[in-house]
CSV table of C-alpha atoms and ligand atoms in Angstrom, one decimal:
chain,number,residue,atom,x,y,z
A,40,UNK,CA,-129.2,-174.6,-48.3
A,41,UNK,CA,-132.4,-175.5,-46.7
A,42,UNK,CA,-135.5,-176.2,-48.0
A,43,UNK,CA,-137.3,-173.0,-47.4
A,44,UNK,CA,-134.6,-171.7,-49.4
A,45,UNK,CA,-134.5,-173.5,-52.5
A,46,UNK,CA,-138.6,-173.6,-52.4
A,47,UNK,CA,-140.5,-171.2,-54.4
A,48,UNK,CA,-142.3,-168.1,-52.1
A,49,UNK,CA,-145.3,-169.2,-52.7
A,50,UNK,CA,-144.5,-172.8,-51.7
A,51,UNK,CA,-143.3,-172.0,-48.8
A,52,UNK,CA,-146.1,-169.7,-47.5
A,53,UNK,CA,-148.9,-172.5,-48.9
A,54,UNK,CA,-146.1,-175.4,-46.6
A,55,UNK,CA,-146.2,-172.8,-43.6
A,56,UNK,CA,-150.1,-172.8,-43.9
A,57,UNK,CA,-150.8,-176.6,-44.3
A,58,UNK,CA,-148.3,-177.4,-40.9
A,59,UNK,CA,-149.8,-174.7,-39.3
A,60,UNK,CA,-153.4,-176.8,-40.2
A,61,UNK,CA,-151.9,-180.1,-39.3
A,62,UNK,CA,-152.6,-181.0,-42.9
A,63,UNK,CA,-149.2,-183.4,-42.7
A,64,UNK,CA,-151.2,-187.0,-41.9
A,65,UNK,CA,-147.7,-188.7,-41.6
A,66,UNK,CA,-144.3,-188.7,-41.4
A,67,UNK,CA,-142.0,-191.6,-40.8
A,68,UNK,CA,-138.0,-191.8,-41.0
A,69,UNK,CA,-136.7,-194.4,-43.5
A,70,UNK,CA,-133.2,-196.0,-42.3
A,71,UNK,CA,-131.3,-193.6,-44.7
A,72,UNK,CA,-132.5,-190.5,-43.2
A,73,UNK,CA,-135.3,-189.8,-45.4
A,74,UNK,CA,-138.6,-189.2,-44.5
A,75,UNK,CA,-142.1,-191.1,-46.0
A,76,UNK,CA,-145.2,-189.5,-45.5
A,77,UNK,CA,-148.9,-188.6,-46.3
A,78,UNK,CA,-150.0,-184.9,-46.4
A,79,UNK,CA,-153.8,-184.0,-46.8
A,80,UNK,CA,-154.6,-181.7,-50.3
A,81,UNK,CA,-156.8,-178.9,-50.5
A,82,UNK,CA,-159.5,-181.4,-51.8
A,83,UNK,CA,-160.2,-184.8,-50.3
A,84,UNK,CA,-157.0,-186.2,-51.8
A,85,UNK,CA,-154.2,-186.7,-49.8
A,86,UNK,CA,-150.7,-187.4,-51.8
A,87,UNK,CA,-147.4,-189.1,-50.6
A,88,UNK,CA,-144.0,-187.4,-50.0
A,89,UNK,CA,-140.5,-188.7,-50.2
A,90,UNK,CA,-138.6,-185.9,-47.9
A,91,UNK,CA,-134.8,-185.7,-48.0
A,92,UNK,CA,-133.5,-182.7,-45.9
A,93,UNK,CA,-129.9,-183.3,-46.6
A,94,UNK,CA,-130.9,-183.1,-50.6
A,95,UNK,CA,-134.0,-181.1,-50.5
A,96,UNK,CA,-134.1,-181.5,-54.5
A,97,UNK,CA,-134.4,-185.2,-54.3
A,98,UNK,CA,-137.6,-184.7,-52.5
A,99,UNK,CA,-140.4,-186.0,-54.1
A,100,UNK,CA,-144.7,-185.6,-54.1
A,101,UNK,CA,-147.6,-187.6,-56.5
A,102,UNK,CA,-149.3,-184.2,-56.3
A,103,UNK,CA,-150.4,-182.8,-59.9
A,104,UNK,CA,-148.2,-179.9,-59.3
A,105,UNK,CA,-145.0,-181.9,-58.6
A,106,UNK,CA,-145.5,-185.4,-59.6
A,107,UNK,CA,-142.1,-186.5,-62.0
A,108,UNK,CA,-140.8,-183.2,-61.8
A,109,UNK,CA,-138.1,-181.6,-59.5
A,110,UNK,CA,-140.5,-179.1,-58.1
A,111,UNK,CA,-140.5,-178.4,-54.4
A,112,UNK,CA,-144.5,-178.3,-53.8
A,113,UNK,CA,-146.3,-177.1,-50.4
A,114,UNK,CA,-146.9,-180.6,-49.8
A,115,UNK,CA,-142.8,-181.0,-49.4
A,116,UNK,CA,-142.6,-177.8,-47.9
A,117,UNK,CA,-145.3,-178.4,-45.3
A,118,UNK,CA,-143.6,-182.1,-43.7
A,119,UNK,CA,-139.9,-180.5,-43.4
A,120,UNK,CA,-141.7,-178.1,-41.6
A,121,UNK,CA,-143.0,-181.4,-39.5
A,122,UNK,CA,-139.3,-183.1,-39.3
A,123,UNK,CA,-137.6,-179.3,-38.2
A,124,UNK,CA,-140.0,-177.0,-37.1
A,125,UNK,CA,-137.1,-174.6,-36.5
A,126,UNK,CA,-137.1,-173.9,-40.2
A,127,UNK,CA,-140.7,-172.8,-40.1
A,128,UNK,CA,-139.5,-170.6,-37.5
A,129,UNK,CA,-136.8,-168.9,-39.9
A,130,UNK,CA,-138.7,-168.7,-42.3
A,131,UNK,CA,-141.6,-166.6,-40.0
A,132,UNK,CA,-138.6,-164.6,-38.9
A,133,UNK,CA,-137.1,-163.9,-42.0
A,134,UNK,CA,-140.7,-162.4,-43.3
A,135,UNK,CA,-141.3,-160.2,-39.8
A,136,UNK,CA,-137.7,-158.3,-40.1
A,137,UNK,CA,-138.6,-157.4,-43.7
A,138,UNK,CA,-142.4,-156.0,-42.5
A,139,UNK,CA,-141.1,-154.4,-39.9
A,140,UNK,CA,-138.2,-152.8,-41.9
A,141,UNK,CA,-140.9,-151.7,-44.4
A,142,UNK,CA,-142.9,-150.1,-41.5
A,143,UNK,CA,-139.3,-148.2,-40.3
A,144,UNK,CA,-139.1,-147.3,-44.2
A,145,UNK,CA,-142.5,-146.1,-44.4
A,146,UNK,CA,-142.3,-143.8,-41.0
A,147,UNK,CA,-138.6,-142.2,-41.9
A,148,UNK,CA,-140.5,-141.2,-45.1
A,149,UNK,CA,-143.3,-139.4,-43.3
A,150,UNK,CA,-141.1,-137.4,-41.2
A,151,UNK,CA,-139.5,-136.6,-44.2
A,152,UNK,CA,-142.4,-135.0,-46.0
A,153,UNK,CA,-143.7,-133.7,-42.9
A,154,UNK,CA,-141.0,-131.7,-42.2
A,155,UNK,CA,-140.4,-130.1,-45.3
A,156,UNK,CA,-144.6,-129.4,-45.2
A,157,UNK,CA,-144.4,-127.3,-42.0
A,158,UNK,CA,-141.8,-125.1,-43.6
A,159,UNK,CA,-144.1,-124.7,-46.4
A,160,UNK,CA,-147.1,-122.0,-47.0
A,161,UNK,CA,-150.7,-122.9,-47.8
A,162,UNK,CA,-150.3,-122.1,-51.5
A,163,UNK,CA,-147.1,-124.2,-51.8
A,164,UNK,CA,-148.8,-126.7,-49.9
A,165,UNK,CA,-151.7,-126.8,-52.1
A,166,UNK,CA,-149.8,-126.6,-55.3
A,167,UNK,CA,-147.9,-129.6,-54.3
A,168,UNK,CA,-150.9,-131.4,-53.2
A,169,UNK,CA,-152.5,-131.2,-56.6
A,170,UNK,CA,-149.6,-132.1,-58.6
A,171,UNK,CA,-149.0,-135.1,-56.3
A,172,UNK,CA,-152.6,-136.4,-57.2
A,173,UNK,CA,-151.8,-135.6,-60.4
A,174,UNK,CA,-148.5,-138.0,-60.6
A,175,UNK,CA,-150.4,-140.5,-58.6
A,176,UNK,CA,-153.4,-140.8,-61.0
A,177,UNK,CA,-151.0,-140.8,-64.2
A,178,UNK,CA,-148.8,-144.3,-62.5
A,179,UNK,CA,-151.9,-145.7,-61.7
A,180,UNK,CA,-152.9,-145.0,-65.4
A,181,UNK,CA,-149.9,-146.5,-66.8
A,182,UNK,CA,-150.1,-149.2,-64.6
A,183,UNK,CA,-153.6,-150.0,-65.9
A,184,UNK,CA,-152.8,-149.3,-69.3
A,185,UNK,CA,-149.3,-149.3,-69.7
A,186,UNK,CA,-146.7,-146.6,-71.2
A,187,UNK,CA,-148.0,-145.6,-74.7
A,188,UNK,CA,-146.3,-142.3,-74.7
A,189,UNK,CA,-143.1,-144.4,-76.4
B,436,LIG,ZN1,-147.2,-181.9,-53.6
């Protein structure tokens, strides 16, 4: 298991953000095939990271987030990015196959309803038009406000 995968989403997206803006200051390889570095905060701050790829939950970061706990912060994230780039590249895969998937989704459903509206007369169409807005204005309503019908 990598470290993109163990990582929580939002790590990983903040990580793929501060490599992409060179925010990792440092990163040297200790003799046991760790890693040592300095990575730049969203303040002035800058916080040091103890990276091991091989046991990603070893890794270690003084920033407030992650500091004596056994998170995985961006700040981890963002210098394995810097020792294996490759896995920033998964990771950017991983997240276009799903967008693009939703966009196949998205465009089977509209020729779906599309369809069905051509065989449809302009009463039927209207009819179904208003009770659509209808059902879309009552989810957005118990979205906003919850269920209180049980
Ligand atoms: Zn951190």
């Amino acid at each position: 298991m990598g470290m993109i995968d163990i990582a929580s989403r939002q790590s990983v997206w903040r990580g793929l953000d501060y490599y992409k803006q060179k925010k990792v200051l440092s990163c040297k390889a200790n003799e046991d095939g760790t890693y040592e570095g300095d990575v730049a905060g969203s303040d002035d701050k800058k916080y040091h990271v103890h990276l091991d790829m091989t046991h990603p939950r070893k890794s270690t970061c003084d920033c407030p987030l992650a500091n004596g706990k056994r998170i995985i912060c961006k700040h981890i994230v963002a210098m394995s990015f810097c020792v294996d780039s490759s896995e920033a590249d998964r990771f950017k895969k991983e997240k276009t196959n799903y967008a693009s998937e939703e966009e196949e989704r998205r465009a089977k459903r509209y020729d779906r309803y599309m369809k069905r509206a051509k065989y449809m007369s302009k009463t039927e169409l209207r009819e179904a038009y208003v009770e659509a807005m209808i059902e879309l204005e009552e989810i957005h309503r118990t979205e906003k406000y919850g269920n209180n019908k049980g």
